[in-house]
mmCIF file of C-alpha atoms in Angstrom:
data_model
loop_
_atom_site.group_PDB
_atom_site.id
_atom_site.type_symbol
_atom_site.label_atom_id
_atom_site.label_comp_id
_atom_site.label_asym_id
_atom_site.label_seq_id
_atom_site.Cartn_x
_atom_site.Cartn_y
_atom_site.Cartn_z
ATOM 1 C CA UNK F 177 -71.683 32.070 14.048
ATOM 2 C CA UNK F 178 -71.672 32.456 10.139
ATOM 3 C CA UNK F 179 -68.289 33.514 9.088
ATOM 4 C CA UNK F 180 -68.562 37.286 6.608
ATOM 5 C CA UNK F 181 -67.909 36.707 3.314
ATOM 6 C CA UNK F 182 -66.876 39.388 0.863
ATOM 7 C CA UNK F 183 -69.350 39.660 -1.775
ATOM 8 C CA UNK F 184 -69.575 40.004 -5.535
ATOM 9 C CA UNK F 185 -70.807 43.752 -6.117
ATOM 10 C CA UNK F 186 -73.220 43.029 -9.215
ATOM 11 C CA UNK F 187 -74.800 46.306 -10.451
ATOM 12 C CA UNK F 188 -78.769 46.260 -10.418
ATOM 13 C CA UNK F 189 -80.072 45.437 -13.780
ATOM 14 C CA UNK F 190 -81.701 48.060 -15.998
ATOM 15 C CA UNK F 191 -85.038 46.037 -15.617
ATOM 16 C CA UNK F 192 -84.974 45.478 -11.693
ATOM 17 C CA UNK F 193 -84.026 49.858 -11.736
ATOM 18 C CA UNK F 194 -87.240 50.687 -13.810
ATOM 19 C CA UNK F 195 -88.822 48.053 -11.124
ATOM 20 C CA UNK F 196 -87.708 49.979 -8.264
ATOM 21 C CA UNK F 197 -88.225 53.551 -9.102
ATOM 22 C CA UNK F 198 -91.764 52.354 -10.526
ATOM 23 C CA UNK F 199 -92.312 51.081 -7.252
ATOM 24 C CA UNK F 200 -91.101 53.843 -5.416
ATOM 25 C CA UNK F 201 -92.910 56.249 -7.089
ATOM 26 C CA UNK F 202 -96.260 54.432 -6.103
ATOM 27 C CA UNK F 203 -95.627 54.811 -2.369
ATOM 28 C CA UNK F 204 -94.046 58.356 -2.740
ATOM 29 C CA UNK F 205 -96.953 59.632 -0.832
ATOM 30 C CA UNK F 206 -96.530 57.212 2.205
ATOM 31 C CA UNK F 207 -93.049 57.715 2.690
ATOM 32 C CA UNK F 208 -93.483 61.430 2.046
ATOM 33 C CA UNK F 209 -90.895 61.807 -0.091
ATOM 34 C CA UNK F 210 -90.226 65.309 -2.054
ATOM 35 C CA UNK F 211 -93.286 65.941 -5.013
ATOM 36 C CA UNK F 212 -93.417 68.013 -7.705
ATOM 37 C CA UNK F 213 -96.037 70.315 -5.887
ATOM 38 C CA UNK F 214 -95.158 73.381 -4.725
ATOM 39 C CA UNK F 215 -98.023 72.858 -1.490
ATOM 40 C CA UNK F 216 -96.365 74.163 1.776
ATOM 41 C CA UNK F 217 -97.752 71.065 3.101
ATOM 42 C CA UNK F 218 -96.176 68.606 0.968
ATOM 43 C CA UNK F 219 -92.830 70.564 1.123
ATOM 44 C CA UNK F 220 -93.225 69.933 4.871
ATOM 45 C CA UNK F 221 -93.857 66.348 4.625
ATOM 46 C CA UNK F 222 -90.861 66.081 2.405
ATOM 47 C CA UNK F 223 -88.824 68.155 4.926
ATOM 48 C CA UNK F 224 -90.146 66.045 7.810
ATOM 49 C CA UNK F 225 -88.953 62.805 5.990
ATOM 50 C CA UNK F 226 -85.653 64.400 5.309
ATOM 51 C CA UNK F 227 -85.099 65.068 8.651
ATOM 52 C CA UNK F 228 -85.591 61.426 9.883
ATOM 53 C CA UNK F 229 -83.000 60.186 7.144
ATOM 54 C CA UNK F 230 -80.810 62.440 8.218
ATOM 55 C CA UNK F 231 -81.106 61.100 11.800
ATOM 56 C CA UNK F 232 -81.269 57.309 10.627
ATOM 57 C CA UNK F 233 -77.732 58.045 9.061
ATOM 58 C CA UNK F 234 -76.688 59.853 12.020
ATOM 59 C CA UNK F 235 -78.047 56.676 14.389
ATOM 60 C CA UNK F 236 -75.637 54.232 12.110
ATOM 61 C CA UNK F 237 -72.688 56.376 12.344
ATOM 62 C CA UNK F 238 -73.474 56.416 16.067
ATOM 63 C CA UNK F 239 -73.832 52.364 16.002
ATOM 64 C CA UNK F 240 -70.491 52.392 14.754
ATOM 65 C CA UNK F 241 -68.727 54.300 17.158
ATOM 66 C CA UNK F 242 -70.491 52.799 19.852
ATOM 67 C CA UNK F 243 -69.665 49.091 18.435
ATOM 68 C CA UNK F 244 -66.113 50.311 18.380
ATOM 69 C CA UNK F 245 -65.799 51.817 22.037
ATOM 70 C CA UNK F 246 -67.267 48.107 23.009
ATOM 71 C CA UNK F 247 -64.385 46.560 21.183
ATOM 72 C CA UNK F 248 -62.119 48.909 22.916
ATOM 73 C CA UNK F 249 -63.053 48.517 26.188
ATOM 74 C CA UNK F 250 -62.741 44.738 26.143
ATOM 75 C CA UNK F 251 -58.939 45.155 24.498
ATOM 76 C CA UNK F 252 -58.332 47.563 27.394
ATOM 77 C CA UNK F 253 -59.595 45.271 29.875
ATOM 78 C CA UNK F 254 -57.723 42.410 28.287
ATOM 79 C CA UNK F 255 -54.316 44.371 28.452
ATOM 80 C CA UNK F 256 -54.708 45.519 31.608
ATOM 81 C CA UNK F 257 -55.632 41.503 33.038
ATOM 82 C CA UNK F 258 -52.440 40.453 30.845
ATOM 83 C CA UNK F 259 -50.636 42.888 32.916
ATOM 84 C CA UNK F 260 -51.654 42.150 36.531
ATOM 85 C CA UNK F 261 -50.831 38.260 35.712
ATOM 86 C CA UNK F 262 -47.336 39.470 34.094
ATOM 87 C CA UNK F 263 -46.533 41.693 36.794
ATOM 88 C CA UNK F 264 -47.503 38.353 39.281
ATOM 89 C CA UNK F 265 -45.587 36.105 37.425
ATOM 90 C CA UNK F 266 -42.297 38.867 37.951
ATOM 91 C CA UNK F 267 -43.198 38.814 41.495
ATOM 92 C CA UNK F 268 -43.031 34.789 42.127
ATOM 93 C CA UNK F 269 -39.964 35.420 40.465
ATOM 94 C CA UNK F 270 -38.097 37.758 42.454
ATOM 95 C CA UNK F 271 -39.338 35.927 45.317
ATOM 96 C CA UNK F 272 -37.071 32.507 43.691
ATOM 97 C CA UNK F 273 -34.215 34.781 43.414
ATOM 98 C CA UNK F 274 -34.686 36.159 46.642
ATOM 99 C CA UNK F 275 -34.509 33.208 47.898
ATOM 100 C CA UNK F 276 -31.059 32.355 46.602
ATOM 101 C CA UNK F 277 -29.794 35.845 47.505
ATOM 102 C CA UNK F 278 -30.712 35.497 51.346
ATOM 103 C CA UNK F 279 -29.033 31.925 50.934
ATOM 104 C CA UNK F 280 -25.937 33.440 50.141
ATOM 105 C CA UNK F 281 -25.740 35.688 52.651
ATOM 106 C CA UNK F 282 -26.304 33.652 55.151
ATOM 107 C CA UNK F 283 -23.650 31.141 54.249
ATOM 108 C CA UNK F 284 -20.985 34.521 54.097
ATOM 109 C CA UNK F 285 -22.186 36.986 51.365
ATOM 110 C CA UNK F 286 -23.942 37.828 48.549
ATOM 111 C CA UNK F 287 -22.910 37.817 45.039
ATOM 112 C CA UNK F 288 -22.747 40.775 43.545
ATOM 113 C CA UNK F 289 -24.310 40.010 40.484
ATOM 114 C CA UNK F 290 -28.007 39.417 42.882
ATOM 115 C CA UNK F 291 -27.795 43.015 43.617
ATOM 116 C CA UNK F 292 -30.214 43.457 40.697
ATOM 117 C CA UNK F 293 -33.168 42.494 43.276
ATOM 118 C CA UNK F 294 -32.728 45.706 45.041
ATOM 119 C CA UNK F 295 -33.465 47.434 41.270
ATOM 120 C CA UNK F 296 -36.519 48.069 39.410
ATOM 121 C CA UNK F 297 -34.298 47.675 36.065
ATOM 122 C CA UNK F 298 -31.973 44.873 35.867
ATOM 123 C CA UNK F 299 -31.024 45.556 32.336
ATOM 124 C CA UNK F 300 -28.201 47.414 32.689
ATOM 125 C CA UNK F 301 -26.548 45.004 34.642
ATOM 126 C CA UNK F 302 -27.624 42.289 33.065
ATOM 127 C CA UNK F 303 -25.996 43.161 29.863
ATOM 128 C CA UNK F 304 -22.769 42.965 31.256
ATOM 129 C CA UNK F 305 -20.991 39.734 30.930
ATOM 130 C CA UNK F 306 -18.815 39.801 33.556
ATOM 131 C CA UNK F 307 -21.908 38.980 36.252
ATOM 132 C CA UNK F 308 -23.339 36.814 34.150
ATOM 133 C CA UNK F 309 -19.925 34.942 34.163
ATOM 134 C CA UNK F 310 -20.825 34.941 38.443
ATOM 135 C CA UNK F 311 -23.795 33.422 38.115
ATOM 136 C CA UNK F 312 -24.764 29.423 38.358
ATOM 137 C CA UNK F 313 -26.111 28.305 34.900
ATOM 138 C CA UNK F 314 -29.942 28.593 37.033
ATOM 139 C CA UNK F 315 -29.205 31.573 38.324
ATOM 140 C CA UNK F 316 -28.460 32.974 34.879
ATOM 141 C CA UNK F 317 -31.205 31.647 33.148
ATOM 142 C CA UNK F 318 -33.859 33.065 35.827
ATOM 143 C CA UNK F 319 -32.192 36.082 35.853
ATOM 144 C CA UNK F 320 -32.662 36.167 31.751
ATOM 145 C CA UNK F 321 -36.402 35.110 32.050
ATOM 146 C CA UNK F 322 -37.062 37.927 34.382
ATOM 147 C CA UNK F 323 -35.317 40.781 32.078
ATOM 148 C CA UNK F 324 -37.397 39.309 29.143
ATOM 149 C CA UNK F 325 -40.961 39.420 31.370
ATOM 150 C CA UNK F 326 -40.237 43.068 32.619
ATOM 151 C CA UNK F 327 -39.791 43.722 29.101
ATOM 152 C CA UNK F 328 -42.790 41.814 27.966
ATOM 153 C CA UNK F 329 -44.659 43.985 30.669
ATOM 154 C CA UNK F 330 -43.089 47.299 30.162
ATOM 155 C CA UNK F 331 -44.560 46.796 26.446
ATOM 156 C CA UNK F 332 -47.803 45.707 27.388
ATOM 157 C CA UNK F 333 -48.529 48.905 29.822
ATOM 158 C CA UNK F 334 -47.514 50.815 26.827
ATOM 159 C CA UNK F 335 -50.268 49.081 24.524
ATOM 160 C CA UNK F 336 -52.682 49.340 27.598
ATOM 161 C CA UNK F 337 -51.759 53.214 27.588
ATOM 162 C CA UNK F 338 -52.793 53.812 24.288
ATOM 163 C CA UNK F 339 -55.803 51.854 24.012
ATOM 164 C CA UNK F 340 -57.461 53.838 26.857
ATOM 165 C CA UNK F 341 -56.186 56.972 24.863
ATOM 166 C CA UNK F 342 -58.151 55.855 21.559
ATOM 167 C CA UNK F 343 -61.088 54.510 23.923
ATOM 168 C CA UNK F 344 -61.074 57.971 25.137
ATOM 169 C CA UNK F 345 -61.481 59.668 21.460
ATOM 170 C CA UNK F 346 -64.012 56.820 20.764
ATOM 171 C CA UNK F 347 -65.752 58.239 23.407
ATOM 172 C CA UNK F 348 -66.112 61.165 22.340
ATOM 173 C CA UNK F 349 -67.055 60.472 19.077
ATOM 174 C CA UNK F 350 -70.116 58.328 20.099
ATOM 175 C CA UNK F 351 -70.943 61.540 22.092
ATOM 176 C CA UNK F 352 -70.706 63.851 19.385
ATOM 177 C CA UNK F 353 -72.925 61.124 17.239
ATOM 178 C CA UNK F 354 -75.372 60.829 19.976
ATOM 179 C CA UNK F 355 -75.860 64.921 20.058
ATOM 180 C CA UNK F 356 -76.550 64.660 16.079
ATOM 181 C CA UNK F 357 -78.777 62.271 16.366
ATOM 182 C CA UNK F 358 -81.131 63.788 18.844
ATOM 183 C CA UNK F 359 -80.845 67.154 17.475
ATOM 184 C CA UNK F 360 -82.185 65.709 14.042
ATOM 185 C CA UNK F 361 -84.868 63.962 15.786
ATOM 186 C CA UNK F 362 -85.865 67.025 17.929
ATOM 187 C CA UNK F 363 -85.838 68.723 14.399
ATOM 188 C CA UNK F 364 -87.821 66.522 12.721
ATOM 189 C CA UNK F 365 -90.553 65.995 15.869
ATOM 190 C CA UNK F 366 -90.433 70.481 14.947
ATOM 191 C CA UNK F 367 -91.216 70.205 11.878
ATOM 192 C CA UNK F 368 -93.893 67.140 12.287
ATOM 193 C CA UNK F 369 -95.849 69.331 14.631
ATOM 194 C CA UNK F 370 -95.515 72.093 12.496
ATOM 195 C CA UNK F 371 -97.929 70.240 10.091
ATOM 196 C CA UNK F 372 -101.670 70.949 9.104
ATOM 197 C CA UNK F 373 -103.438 68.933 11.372
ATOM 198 C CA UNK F 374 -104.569 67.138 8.468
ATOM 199 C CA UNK F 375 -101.373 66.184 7.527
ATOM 200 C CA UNK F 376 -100.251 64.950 10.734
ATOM 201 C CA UNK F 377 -102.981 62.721 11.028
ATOM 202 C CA UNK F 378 -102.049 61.338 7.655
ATOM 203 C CA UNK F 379 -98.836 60.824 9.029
ATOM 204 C CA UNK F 380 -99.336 59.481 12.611
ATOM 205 C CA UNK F 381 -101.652 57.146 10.378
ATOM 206 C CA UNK F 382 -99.136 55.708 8.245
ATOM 207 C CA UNK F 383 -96.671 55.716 11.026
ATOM 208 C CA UNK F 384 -98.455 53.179 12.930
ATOM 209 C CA UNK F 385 -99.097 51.093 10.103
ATOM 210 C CA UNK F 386 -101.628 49.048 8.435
ATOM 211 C CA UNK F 387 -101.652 46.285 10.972
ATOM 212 C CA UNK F 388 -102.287 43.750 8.655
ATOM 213 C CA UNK F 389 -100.090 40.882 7.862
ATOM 214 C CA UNK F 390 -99.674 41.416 3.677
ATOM 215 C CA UNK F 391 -99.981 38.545 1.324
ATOM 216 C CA UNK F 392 -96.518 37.085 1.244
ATOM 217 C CA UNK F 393 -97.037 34.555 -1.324
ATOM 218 C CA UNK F 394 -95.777 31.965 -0.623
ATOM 219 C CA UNK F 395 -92.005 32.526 -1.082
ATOM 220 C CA UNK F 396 -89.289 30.483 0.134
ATOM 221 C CA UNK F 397 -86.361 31.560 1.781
ATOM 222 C CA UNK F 398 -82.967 30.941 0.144
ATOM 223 C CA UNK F 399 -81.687 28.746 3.278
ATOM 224 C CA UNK F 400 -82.480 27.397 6.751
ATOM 225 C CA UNK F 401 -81.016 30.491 9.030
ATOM 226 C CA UNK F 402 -82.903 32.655 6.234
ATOM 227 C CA UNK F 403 -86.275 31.122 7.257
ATOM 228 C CA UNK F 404 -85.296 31.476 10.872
ATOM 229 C CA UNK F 405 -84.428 35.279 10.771
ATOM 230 C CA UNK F 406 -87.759 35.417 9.080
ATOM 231 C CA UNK F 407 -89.097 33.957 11.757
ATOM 232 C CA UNK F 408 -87.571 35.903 14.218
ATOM 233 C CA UNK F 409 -88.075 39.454 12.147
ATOM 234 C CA UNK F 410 -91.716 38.405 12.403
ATOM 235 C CA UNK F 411 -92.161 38.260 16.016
ATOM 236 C CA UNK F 412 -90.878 41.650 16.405
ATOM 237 C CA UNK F 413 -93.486 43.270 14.315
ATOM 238 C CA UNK F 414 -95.169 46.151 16.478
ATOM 239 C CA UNK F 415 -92.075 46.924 18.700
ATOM 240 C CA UNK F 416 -91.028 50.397 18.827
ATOM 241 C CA UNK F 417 -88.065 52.118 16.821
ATOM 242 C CA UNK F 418 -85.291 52.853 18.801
ATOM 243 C CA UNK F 419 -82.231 54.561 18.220
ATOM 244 C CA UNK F 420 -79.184 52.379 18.876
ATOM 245 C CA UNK F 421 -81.177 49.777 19.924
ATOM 246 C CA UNK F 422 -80.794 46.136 19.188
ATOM 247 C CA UNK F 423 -83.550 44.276 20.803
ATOM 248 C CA UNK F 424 -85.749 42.471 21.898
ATOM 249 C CA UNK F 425 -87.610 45.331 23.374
ATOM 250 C CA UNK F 426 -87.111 47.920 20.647
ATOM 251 C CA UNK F 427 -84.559 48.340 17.502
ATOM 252 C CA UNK F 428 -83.219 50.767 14.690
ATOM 253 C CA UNK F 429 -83.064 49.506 11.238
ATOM 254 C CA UNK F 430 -79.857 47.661 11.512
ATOM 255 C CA UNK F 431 -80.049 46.467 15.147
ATOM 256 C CA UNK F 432 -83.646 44.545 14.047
ATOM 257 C CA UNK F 433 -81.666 43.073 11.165
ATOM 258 C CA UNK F 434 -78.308 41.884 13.296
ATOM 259 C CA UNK F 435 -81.121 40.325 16.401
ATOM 260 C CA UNK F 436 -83.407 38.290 14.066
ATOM 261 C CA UNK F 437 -80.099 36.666 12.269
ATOM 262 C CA UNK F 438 -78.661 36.310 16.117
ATOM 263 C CA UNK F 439 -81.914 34.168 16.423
ATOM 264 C CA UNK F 440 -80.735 32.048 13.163
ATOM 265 C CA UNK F 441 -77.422 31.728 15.277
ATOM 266 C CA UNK F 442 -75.550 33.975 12.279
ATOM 267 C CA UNK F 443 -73.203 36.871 13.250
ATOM 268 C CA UNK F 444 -74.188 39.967 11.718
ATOM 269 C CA UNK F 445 -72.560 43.402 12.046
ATOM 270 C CA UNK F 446 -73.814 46.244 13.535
ATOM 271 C CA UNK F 447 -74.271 49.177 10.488
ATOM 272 C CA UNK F 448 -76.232 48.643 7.999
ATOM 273 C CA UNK F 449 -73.503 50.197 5.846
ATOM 274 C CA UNK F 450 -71.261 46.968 7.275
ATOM 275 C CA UNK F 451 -74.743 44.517 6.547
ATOM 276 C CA UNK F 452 -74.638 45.110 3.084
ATOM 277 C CA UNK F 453 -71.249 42.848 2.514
ATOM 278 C CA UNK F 454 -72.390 40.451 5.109
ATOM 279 C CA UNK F 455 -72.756 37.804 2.439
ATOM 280 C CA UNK F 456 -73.660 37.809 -1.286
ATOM 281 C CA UNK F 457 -75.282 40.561 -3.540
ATOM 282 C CA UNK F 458 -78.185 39.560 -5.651
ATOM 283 C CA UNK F 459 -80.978 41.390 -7.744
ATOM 284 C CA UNK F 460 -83.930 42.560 -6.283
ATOM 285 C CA UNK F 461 -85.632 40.803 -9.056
ATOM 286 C CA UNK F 462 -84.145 37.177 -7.238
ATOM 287 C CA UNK F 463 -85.295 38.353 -3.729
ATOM 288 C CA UNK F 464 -86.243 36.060 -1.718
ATOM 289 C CA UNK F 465 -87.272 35.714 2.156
ATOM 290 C CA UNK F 466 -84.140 36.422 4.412
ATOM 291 C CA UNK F 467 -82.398 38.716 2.588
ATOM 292 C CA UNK F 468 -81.484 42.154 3.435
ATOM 293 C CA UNK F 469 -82.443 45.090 1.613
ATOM 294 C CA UNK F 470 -80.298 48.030 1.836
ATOM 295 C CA UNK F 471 -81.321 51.307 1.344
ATOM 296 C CA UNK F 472 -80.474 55.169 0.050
ATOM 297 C CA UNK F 473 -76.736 55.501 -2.144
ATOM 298 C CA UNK F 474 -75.314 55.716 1.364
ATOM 299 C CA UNK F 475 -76.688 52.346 2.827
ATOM 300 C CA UNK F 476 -78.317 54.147 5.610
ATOM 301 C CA UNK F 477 -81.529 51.960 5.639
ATOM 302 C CA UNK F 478 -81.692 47.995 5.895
ATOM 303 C CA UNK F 479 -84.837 45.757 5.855
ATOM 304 C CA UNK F 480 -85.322 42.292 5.751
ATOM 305 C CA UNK F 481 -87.173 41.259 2.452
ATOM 306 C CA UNK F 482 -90.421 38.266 3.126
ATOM 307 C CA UNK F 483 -91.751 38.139 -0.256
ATOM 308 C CA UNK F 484 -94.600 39.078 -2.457
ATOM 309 C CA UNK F 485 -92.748 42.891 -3.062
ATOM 310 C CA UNK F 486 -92.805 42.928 0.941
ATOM 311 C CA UNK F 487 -89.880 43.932 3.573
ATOM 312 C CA UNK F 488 -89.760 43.740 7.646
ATOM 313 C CA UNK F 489 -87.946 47.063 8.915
ATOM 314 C CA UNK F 490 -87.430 49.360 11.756
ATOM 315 C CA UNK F 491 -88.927 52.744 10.038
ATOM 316 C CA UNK F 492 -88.147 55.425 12.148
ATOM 317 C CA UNK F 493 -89.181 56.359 15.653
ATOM 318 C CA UNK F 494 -92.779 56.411 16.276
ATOM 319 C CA UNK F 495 -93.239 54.079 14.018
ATOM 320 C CA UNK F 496 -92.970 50.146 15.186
ATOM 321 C CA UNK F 497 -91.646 47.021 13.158
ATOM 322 C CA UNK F 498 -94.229 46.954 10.445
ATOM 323 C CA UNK F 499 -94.615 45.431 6.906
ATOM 324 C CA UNK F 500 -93.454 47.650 3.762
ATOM 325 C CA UNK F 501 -93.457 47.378 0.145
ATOM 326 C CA UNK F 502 -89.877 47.046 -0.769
ATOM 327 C CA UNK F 503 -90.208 49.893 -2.793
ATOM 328 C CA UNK F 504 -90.507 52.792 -0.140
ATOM 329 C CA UNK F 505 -87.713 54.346 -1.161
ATOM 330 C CA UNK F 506 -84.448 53.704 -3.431
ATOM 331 C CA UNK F 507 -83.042 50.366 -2.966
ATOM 332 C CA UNK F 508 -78.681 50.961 -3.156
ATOM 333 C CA UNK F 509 -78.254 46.414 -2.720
ATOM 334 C CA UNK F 510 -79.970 43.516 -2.102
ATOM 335 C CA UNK F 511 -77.781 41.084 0.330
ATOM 336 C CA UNK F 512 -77.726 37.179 1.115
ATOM 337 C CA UNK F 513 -76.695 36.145 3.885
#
């Protein structure tokens, strides 16, 4: 797995700006962003489009969470398998001393000192000197070993503890993401209904896409696992947006980016707010096939450029992996992985 580099955070040149708002104006109408016009129908288009943004944000704050209950649950279930073979390891070792106790007894008593078996918490005792001064050099030394692993044990429970506790709030955070996410979408599916019919067809029209594969001329990607996460990006063109999904049978924006560079065998991770340091920054005038185009001031929105002005992304849902002019809406980075 490629390793995440920190990148150099060059601003976008003055040139490649005028390039991108030029473009972005001449697809305003496709990605229905805000016009000048004061038509109730375009002020619902622009209200409709809102609405998804506001969802696609909400779906990578909800990646997040969810990415970090994952970790969580593995630490948890890492602690609590460190514990059970700690708390076996104390056990094999009571059973040694044990064994020595009910050999002293036998041959006419037991030492004091071996009372400690009969505790739960040999430290008290075992901080005196005067029983270690009782006990064979062995005897002393497993005696030490098994204060130090109920120690070692005690501490881990305590780690274990507060992991579930945070696992806990982590759940409930990817909850309380999950609840803003589908009340923006049930919003936004609101307001798309409450269209003129002529304007939903426009937009169930331009939701499903043009079908056609665009003239990519003929650019070449900046590497090997570039080409490859082309590739990949490619064959998932016409599967359906879906929210927290990351393939193969349906993706957000940032879950089609991390699969098709999982194909390349790179690591990417999960936000697109995260994908946007995943490697180096470069103009959008030096695009080329394989890297990732992030989207809106707060990153919210990552597609994969293919060349020829082109990007593959995960729109929003309704709307399947399709083709896009790169200029759909304000680009915030361009990243190479």
């Amino acid at each position: 797995m490629a390793s995440h580099r920190r990148p150099t955070q060059p601003g976008l040149g003055q040139s490649t700006r005028v390039t991108v708002l030029s473009a972005a104006a001449a697809t305003a109408a496709a990605a229905f962003a805000a016009p000048a016009s004061a038509d109730p129908a375009d002020s619902g288009k622009a209200r409709v489009d809102r609405l998804f943004a506001q969802a696609e944000k909400a779906t990578e704050e909800y990646d997040k969470a969810d990415e970090r209950a994952g970790e969580l649950r593995r630490q948890v279930r890492d602690a609590q398998d460190s514990v059970a073979r700690g708390q076996e390891r104390i056990n094999r070792m009571r059973g040694a001393l044990g064994a020595i106790a009910g050999a002293q007894y036998r041959s006419g008593g037991l030492d004091p000192s071996l009372a400690l078996l009969l505790s739960e918490n040999p430290d008290s005792y075992l901080d005196k000197a005067a029983a270690l001064d009782r006990l064979s050099e062995r005897q002393s030394t497993q005696l030490r070993e098994l204060q130090q692993e109920m120690r070692r044990i005690g501490q881990q429970r305590t780690e274990a503890t507060r992991k579930l506790a945070e696992l806990e709030r982590s759940r409930v955070e990817v909850a309380r993401h999950k609840r803003t996410v589908e009340s923006k979408l049930a919003e936004a599916r609101r307001a798309l209904n409450a269209l003129p019919t002529a304007d939903r067809a426009a937009f169930d029209r331009a939701s499903r896409g043009g079908g056609r594969t665009p003239d990519l001329g003929g650019a070449v990607p900046a590497s090997g696992r570039a080409a490859a996460a082309v590739l990949a990006a490619r064959q998932a063109l016409g599967r359906p947006y879906i929210w927290g999904a990351n393939g193969p049978s349906g993706f957000d924006c940032s879950g089609l980016m991390q699969w098709s560079y999982a194909q390349a065998g790179v690591g990417l991770p999960r936000t697109s707010q995260a994908q946007r340091y995943a490697g180096h920054q470069v103009p959008l005038s030096e695009a080329r096939p394989g890297d990732l185009v992030v989207y809106r001031a707060d990153a919210s929105h990552v597609a994969m450029y293919v060349g020829n002005g082109q990007v593959i992304h995960a729109p929003y849902p309704g709307a399947p992996v399709r083709y896009d002019p790169v200029g759909m809406m304000p680009v915030s980075s361009v990243t190479r992985v």
